[in-house]
Short mmCIF file of C-alpha atoms (C1' of nucleotides) and ligand atoms in Angstrom, two decimals:
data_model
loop_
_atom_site.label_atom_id
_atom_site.label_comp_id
_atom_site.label_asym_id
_atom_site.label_seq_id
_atom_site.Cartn_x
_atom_site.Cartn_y
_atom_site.Cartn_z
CA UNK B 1 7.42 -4.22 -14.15
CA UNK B 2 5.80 -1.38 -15.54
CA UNK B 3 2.95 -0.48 -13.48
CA UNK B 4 0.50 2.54 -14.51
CA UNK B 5 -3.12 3.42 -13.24
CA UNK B 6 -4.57 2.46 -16.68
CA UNK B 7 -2.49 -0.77 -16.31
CA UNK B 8 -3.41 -1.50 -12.92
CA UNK B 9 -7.50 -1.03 -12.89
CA UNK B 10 -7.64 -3.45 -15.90
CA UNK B 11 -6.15 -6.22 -13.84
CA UNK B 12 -8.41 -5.01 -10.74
CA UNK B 13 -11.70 -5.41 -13.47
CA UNK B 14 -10.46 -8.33 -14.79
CA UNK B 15 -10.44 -9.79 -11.12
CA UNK B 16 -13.03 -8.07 -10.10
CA UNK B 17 -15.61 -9.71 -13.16
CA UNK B 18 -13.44 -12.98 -13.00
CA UNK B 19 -14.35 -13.81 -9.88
CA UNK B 20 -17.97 -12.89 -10.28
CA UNK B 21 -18.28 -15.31 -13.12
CA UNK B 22 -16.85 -18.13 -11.34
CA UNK B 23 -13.54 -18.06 -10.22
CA UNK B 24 -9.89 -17.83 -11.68
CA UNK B 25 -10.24 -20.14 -14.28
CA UNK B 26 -13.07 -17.67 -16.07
CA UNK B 27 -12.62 -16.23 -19.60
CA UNK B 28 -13.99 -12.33 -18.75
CA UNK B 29 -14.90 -10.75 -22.64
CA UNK B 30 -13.52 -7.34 -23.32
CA UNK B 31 -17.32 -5.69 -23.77
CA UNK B 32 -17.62 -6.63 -19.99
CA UNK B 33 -14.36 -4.81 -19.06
CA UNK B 34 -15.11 -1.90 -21.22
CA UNK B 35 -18.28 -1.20 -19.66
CA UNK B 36 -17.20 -1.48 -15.96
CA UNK B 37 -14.23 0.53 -16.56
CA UNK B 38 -16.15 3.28 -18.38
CA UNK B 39 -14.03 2.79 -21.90
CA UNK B 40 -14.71 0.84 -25.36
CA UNK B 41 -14.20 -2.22 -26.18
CA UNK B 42 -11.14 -1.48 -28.47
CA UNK B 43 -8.98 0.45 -25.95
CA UNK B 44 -9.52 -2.84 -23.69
CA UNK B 45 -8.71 -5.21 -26.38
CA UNK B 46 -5.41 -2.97 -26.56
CA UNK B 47 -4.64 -3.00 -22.93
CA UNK B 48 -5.36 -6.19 -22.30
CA UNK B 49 -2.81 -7.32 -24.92
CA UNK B 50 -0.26 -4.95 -22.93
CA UNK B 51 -1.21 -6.88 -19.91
CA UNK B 52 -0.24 -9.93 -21.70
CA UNK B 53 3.24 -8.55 -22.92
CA UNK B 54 3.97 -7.90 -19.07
CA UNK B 55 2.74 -11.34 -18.16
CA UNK B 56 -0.16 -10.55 -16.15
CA UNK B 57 -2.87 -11.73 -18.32
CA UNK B 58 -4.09 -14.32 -20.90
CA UNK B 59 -5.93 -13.33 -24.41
CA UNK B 60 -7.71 -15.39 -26.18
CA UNK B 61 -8.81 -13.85 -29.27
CA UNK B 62 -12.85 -13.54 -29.62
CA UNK B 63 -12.75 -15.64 -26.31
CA UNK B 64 -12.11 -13.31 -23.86
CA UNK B 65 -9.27 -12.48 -21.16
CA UNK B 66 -8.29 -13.47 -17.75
CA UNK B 67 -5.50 -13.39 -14.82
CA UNK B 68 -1.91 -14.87 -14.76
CA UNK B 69 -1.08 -15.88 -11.17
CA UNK B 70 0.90 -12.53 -11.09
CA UNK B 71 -1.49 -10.73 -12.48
CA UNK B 72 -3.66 -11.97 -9.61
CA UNK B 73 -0.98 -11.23 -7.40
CA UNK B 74 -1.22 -7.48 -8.10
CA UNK B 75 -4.95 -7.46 -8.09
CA UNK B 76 -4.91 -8.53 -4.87
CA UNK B 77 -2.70 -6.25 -3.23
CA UNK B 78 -4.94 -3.59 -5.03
CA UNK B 79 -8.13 -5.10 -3.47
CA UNK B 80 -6.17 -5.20 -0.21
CA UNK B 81 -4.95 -1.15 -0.70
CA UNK B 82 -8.21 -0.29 -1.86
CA UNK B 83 -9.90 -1.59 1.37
CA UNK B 84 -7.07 -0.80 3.88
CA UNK B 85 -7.27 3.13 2.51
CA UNK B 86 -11.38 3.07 3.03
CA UNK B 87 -10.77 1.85 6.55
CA UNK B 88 -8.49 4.37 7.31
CA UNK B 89 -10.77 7.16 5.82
CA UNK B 90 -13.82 6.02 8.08
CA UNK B 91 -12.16 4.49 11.17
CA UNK B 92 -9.67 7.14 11.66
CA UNK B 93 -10.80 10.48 9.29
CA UNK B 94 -14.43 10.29 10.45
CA UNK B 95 -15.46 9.92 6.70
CA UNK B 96 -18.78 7.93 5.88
CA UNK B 97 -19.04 4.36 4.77
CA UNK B 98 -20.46 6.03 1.36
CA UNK B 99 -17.88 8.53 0.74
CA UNK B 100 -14.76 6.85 0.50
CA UNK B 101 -15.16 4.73 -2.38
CA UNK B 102 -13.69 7.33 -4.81
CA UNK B 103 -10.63 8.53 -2.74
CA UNK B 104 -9.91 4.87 -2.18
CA UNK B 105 -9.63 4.93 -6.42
CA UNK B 106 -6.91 6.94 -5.99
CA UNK B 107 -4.90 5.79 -2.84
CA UNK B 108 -4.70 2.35 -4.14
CA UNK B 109 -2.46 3.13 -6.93
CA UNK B 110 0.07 4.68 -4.00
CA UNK B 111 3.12 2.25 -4.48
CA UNK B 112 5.20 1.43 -1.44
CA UNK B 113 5.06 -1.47 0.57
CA UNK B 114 6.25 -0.35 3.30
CA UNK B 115 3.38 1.64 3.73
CA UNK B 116 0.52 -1.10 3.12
CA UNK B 117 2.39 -2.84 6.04
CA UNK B 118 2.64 -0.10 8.00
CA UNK B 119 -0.93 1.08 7.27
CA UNK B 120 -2.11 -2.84 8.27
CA UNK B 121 -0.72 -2.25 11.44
CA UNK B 122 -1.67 1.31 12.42
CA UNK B 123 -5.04 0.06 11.38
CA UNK B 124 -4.81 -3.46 13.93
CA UNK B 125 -4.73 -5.67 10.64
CA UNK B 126 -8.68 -5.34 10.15
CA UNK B 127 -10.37 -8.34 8.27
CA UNK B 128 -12.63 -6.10 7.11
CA UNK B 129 -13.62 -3.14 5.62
CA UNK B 130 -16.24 -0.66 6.10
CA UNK B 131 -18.46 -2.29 3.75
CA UNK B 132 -18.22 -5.83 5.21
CA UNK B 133 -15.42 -6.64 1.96
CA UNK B 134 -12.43 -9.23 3.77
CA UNK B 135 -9.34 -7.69 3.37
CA UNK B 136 -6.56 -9.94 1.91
CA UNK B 137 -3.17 -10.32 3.99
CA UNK B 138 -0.16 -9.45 2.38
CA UNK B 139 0.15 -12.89 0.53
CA UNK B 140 -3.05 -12.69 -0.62
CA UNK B 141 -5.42 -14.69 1.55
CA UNK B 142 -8.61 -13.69 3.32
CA UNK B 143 -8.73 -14.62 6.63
CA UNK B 144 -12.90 -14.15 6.40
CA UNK B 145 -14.46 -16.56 8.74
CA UNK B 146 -17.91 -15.20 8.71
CA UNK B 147 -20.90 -17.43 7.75
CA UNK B 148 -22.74 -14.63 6.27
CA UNK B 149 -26.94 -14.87 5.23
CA UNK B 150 -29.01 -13.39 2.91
CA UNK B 151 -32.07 -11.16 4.84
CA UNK B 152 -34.32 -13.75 3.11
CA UNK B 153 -32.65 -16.53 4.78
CA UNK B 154 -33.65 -15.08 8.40
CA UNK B 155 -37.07 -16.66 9.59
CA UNK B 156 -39.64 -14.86 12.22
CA UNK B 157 -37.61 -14.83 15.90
CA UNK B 158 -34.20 -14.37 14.18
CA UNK B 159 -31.65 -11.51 14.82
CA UNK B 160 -28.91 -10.97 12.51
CA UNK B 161 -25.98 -8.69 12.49
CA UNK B 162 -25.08 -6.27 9.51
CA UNK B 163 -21.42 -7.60 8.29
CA UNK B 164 -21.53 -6.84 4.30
CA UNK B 165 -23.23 -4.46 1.70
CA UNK B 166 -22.90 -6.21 -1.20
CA UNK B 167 -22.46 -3.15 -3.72
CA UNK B 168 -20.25 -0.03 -2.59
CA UNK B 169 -22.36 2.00 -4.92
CA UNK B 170 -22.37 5.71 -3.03
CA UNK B 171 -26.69 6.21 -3.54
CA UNK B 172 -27.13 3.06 -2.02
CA UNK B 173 -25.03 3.32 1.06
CA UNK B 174 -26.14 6.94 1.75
CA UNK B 175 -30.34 5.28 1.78
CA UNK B 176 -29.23 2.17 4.01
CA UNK B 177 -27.57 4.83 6.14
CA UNK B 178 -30.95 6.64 6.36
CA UNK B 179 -32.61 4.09 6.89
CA UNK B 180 -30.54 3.08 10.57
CA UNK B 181 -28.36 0.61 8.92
CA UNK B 182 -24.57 0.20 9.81
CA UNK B 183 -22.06 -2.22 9.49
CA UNK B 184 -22.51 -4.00 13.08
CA UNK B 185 -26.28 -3.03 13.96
CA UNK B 186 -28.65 -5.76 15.06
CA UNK B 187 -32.04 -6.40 13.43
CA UNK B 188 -34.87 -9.08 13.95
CA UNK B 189 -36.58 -10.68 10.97
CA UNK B 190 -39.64 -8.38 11.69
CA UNK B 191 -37.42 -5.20 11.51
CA UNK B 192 -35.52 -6.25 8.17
CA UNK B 193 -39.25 -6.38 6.51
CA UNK B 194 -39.68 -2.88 7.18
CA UNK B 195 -37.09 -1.77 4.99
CA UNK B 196 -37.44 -1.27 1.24
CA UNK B 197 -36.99 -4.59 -0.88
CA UNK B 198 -34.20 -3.71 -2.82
CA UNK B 199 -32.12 -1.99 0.37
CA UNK B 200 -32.83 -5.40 2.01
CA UNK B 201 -31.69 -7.40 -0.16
CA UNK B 202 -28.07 -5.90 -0.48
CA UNK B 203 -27.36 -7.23 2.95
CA UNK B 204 -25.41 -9.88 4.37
CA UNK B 205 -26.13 -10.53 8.14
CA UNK B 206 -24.28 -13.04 10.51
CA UNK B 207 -26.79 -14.73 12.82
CA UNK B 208 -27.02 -13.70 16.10
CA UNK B 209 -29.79 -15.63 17.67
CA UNK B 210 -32.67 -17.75 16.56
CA UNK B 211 -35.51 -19.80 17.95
CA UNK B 212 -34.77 -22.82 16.17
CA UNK B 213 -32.39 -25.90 16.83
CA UNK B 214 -30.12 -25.53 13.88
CA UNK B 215 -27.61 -27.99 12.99
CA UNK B 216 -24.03 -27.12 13.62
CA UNK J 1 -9.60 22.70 -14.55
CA UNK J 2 -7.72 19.41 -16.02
CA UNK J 3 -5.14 18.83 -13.39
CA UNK J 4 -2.64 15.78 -13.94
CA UNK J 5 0.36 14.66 -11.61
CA UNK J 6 2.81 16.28 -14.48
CA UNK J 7 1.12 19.46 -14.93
CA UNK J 8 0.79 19.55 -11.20
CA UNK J 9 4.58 18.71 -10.57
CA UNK J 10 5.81 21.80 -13.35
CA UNK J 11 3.41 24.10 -10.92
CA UNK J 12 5.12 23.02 -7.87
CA UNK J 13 8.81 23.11 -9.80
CA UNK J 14 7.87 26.94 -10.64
CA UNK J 15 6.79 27.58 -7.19
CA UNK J 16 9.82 25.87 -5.28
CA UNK J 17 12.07 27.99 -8.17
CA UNK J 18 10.62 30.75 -8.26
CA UNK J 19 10.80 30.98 -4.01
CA UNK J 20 14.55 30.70 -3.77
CA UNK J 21 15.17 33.40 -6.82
CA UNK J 22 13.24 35.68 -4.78
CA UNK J 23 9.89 35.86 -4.62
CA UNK J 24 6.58 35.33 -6.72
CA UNK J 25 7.91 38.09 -9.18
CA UNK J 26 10.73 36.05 -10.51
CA UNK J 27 11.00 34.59 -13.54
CA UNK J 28 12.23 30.86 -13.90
CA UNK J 29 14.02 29.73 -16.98
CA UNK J 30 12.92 26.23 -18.36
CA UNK J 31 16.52 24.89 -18.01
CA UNK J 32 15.99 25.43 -14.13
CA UNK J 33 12.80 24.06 -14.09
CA UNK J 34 14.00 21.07 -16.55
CA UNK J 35 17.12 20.32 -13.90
CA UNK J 36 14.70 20.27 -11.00
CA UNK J 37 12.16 17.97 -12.57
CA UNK J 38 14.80 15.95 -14.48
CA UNK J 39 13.28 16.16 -17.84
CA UNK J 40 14.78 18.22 -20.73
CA UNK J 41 14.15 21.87 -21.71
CA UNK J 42 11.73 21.30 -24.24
CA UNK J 43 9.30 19.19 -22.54
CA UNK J 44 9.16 22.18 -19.98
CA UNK J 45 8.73 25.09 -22.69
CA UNK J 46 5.90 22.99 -24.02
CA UNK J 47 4.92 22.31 -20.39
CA UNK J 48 4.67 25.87 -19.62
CA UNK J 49 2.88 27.01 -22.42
CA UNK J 50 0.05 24.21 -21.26
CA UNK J 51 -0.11 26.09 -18.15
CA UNK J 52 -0.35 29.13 -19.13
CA UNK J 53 -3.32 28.26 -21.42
CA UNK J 54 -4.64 26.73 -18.12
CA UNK J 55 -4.31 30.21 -16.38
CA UNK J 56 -1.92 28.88 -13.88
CA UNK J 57 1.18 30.45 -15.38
CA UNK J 58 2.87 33.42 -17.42
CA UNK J 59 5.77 32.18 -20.16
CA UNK J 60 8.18 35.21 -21.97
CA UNK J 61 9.90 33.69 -24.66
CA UNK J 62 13.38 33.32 -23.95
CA UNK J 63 12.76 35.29 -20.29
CA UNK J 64 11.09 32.58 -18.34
CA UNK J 65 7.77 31.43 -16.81
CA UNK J 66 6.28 32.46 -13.44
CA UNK J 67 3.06 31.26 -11.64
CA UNK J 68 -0.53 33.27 -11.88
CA UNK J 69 -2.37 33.88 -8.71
CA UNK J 70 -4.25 30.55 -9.32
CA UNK J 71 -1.20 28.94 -10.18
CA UNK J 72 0.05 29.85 -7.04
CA UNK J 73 -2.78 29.03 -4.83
CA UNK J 74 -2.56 25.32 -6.35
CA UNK J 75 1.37 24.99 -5.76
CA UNK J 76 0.53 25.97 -2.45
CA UNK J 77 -2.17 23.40 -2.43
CA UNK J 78 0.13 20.54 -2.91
CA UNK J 79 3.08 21.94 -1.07
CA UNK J 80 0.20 21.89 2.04
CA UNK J 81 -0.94 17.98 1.07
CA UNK J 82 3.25 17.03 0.80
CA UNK J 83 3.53 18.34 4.09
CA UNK J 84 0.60 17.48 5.80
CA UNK J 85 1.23 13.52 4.35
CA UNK J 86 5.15 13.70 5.56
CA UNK J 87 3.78 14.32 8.66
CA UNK J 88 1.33 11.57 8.60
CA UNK J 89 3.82 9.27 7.64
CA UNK J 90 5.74 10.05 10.11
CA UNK J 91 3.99 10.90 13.00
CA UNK J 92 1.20 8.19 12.82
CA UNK J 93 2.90 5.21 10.91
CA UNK J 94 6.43 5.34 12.18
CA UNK J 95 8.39 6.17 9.45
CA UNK J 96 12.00 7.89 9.80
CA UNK J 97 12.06 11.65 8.04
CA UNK J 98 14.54 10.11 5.69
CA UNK J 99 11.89 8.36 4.01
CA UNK J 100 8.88 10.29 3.34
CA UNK J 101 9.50 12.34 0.75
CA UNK J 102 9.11 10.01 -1.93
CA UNK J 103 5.67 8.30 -0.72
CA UNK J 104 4.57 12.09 0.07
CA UNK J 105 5.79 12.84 -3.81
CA UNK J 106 3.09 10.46 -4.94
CA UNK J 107 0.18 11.30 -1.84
CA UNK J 108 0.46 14.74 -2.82
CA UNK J 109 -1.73 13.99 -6.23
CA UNK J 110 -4.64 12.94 -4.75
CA UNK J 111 -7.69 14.55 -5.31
CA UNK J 112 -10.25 15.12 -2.58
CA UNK J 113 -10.45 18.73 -0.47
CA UNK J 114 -12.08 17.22 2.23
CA UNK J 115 -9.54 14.50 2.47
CA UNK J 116 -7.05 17.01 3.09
CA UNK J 117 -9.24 19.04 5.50
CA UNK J 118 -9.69 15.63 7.77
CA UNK J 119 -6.16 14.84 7.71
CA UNK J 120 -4.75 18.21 8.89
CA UNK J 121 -7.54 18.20 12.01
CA UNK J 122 -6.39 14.64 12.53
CA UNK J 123 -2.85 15.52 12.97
CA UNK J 124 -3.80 18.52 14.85
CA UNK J 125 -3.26 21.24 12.60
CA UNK J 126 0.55 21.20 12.34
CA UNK J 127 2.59 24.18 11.77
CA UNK J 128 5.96 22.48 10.30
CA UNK J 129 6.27 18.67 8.71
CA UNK J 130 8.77 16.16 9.47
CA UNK J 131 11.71 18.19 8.33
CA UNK J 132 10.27 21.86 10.08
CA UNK J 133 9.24 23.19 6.49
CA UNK J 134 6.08 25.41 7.34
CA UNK J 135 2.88 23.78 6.37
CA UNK J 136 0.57 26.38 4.31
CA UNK J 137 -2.94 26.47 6.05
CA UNK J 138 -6.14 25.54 3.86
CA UNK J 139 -6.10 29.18 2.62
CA UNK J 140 -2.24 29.31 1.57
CA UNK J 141 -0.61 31.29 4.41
CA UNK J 142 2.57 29.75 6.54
CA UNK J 143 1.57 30.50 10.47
CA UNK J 144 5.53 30.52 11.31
CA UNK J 145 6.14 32.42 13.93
CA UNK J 146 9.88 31.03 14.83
CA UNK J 147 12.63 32.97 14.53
CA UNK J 148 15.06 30.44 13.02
CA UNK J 149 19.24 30.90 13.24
CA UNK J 150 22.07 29.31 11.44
CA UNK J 151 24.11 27.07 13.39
CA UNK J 152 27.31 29.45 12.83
CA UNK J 153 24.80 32.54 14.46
CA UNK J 154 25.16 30.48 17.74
CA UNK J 155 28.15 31.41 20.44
CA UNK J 156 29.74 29.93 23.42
CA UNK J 157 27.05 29.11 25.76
CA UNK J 158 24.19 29.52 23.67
CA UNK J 159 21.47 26.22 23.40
CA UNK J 160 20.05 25.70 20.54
CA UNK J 161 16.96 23.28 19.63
CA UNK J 162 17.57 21.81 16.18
CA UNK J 163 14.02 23.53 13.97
CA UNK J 164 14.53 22.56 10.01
CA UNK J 165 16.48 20.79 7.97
CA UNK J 166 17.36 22.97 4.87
CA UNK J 167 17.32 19.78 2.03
CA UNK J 168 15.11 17.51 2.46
CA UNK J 169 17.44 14.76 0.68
CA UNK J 170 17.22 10.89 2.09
CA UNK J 171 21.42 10.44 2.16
CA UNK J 172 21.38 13.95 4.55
CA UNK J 173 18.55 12.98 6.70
CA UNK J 174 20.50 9.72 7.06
CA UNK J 175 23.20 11.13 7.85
CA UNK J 176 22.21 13.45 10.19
CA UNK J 177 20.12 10.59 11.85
CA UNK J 178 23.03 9.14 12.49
CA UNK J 179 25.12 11.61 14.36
CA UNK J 180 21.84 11.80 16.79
CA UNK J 181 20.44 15.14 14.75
CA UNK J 182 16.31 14.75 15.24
CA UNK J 183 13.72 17.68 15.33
CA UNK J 184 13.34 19.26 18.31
CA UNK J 185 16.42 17.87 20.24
CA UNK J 186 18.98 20.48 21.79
CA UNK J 187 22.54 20.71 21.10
CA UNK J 188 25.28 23.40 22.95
CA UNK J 189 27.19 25.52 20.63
CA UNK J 190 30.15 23.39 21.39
CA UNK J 191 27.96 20.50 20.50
CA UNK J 192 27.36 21.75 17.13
CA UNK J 193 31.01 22.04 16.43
CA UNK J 194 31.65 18.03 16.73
CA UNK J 195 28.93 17.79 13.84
CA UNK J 196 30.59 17.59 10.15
CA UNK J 197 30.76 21.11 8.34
CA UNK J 198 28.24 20.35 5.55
CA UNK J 199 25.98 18.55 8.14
CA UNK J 200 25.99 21.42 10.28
CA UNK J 201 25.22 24.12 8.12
CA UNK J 202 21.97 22.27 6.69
CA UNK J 203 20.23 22.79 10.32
CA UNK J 204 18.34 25.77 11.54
CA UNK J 205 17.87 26.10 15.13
CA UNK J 206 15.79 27.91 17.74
CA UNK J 207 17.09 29.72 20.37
CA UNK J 208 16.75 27.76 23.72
CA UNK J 209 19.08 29.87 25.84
CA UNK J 210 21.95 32.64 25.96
CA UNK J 211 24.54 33.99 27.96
CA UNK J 212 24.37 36.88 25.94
CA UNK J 213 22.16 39.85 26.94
CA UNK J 214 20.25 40.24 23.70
CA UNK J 215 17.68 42.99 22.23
CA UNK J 216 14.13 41.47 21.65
"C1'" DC P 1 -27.38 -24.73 -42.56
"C1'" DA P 2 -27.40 -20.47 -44.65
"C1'" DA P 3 -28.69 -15.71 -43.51
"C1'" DT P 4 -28.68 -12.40 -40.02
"C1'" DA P 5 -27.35 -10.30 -35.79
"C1'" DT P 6 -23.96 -9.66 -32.23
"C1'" DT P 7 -19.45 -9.47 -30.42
"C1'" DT P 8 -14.71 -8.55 -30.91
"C1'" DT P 9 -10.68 -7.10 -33.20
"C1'" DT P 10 -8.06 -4.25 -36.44
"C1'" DA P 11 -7.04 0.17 -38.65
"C1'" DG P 12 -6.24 4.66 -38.29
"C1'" DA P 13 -6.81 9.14 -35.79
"C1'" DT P 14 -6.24 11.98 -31.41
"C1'" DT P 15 -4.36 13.74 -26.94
"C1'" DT P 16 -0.78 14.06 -23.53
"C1'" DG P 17 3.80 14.20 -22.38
"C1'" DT P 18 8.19 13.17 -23.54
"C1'" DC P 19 12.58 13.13 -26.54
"C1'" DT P 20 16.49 14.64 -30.12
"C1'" DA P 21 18.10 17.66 -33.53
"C1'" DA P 22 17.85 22.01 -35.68
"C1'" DA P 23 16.74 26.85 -35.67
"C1'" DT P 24 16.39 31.01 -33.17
"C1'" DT P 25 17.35 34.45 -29.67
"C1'" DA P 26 20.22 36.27 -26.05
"C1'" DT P 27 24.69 36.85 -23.87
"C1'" DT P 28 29.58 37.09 -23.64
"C1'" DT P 29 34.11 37.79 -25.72
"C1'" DT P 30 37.44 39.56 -28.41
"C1'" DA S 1 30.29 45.74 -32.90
"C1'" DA S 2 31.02 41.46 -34.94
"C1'" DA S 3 31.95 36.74 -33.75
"C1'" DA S 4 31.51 33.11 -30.80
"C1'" DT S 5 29.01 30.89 -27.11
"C1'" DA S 6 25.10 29.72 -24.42
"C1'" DA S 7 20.19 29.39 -23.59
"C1'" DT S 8 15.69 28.63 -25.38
"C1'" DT S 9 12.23 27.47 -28.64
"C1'" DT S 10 10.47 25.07 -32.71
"C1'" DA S 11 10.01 20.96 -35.54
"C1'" DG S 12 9.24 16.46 -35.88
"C1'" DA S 13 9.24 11.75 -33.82
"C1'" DC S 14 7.55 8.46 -30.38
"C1'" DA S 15 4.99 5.87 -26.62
"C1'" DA S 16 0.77 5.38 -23.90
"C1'" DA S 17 -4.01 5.32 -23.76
"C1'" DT S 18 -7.95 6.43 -25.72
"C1'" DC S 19 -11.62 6.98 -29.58
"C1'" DT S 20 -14.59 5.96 -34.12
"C1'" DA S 21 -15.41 3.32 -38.12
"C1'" DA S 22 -14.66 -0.77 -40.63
"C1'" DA S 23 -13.53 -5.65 -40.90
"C1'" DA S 24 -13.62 -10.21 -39.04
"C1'" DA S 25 -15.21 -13.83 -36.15
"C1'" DT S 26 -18.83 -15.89 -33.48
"C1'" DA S 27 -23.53 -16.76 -32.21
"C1'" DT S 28 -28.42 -16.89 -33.23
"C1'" DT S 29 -32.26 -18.04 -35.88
"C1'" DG S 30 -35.54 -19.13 -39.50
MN1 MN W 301 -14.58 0.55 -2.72
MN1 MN W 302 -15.20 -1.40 0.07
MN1 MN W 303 9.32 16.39 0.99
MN1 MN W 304 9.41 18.12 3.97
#
DNA sequence: CAATATTTTTAGATTTGTCTAAATTATTTT
DNA sequence: AAAATAATTTAGACAAATCTAAAAATATTG
């Protein structure tokens, strides 16, 4: 099997900017992957012909690269170690929803099952994590049944819950935290205006009330 | 400072060597350190010499290696993250004492003072981990004040409460699982004599009660 | 649609950490 | 004390993961 770090955060970019350009089925070029892992273009080319050797990826020459259903597999039960460790950190270590990103790097890359599952259950099998992400099960599904709104979606009268950031970017979360907002706190239409433009529209909100008669 | 989870495991080899050949004085030969990290004696000569351009250890050609100051403030380091995640594991997520060590092997590595700060208060500062090895505080110094004894120190009459397990190997812990051996649970002298020889003699014990009249 | 610009891969070098085989130093025996 | 034995280091090779520079393929544009 032949896991490594290295190994491992290519699949988790190459899920990561697969799924952002349209699902599975999406050919992800190596420039992309080099620049969100922080490498060049040749050392991903490289890797992501290793990844094909172990059968987790696909490479098509000057095309681009993307996910075998194992190499999905194991991106997902990153995703879902990445997110279990940051709810432990803030739930039950008192860190905030800011800090954790960069432990949660590390943790991630921890390899036992036994202690995903067990850190699941200790942690009461949250859907999700502190930055509104759903938190796949251990086969892989989200179990995220939360109609979630942009801020510019909300009309005068409305009140919407926090329930997502939509980047865990550390600068970010630290200003929405100054700025009152939490995953979970409730805010009208009138008091989403108030805040900066480009803090607002990171949010995702679930409705909690509104004036008009929607349709179900 | 250009830590790594090999550099970091040589440190901690030197340390755990270096302890049991008496003290921070000794000097450790690479064959020892080789056997204990199961690598071969070259990859630890060049090893050490890494280190010692690092500042974190001495190496005498053909004598030995033995830790630096700062060398031995970092193998205390992770000896205090092993032992703080043993306990973790086993105190919060349910895991036997038998299997810890490995997981705890890999936790150790992780980067992040504060982490480790959060995670001793949330355990409650503990003195000992799963298998009663002292847990170094944040500044490197064991707060053990028990007085431990060998099993074959006890005599007729004299209660013992089981305090440390010398190795912490999986197949022992098992083992002594299995004849009802846990931290903290109280056995007679006579007790102690229905436990297999090579069990026995891996336990250290605190002294519960006497019929002897002893000195203080 | 040919020339140019951009993207991607290949080629070759580098660092880290490991190995085996050979050379060197230290220890033990006769 | 010389010879034999054992321990340790050096030399040189290799795999993993990265880099820069050059070549190749693709895309854009006049
Ligand atoms: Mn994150
Ligand atoms: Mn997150
Ligand atoms: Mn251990
Ligand atoms: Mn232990």
């Amino acid at each position: 099997m032949a896991k490594s770090k290295q190994r491992e955060d290519h699949v988790k970019a190459l899920y990561a900017l697969g799924e952002s350009l349209g699902g599975p089925k999406a050919w992800v070029s190596t420039n992309q992957m080099a620049d969100h892992l922080g490498v060049k273009a040749p050392s991903v080319t490289s890797m992501v012909q290793v990844l094909q050797e172990l059968g987790w990826a696909e490479h098509r020459p000057y095309r681009g690269a993307r996910l075998t259903v194992a190499g999905r597999r194991l991106a997902l039960n990153l995703v879902r170690k990445h997110r279990l460790w940051e709810t432990f950190l803030v739930e039950r270590l008192g860190f905030g929803w800011e800090e954790v990103h960069d432990i949660a790097e590390q943790l991630e890359h921890i390899d036992s099952v036994k202690l995903v599952d067990r850190l699941d259950e200790y942690l009461g099998c949250p859907k999700v994590d502190p930055h509104g992400d759903p938190i796949p099960d251990g086969k892989g599904l989200f179990n995220d049944d939360r109609s979630l709104r942009s801020p510019s979606d909300l009309v005068a009268g409305d009140v919407g819950r926090v329930a997502a950031v939509q980047r865990d970017d550390a600068a970010l979360l630290s200003l929405l935290k100054s700025h009152g907002v939490a995953l979970g706190t409730e805010w009208t239409h009138e008091a989403l205006q108030g805040l900066p433009h480009d803090l607002r529209e990171q949010l995702l909100l679930e409705l909690v009330s509104t004036m008009k008669h929607g349709a179900s």
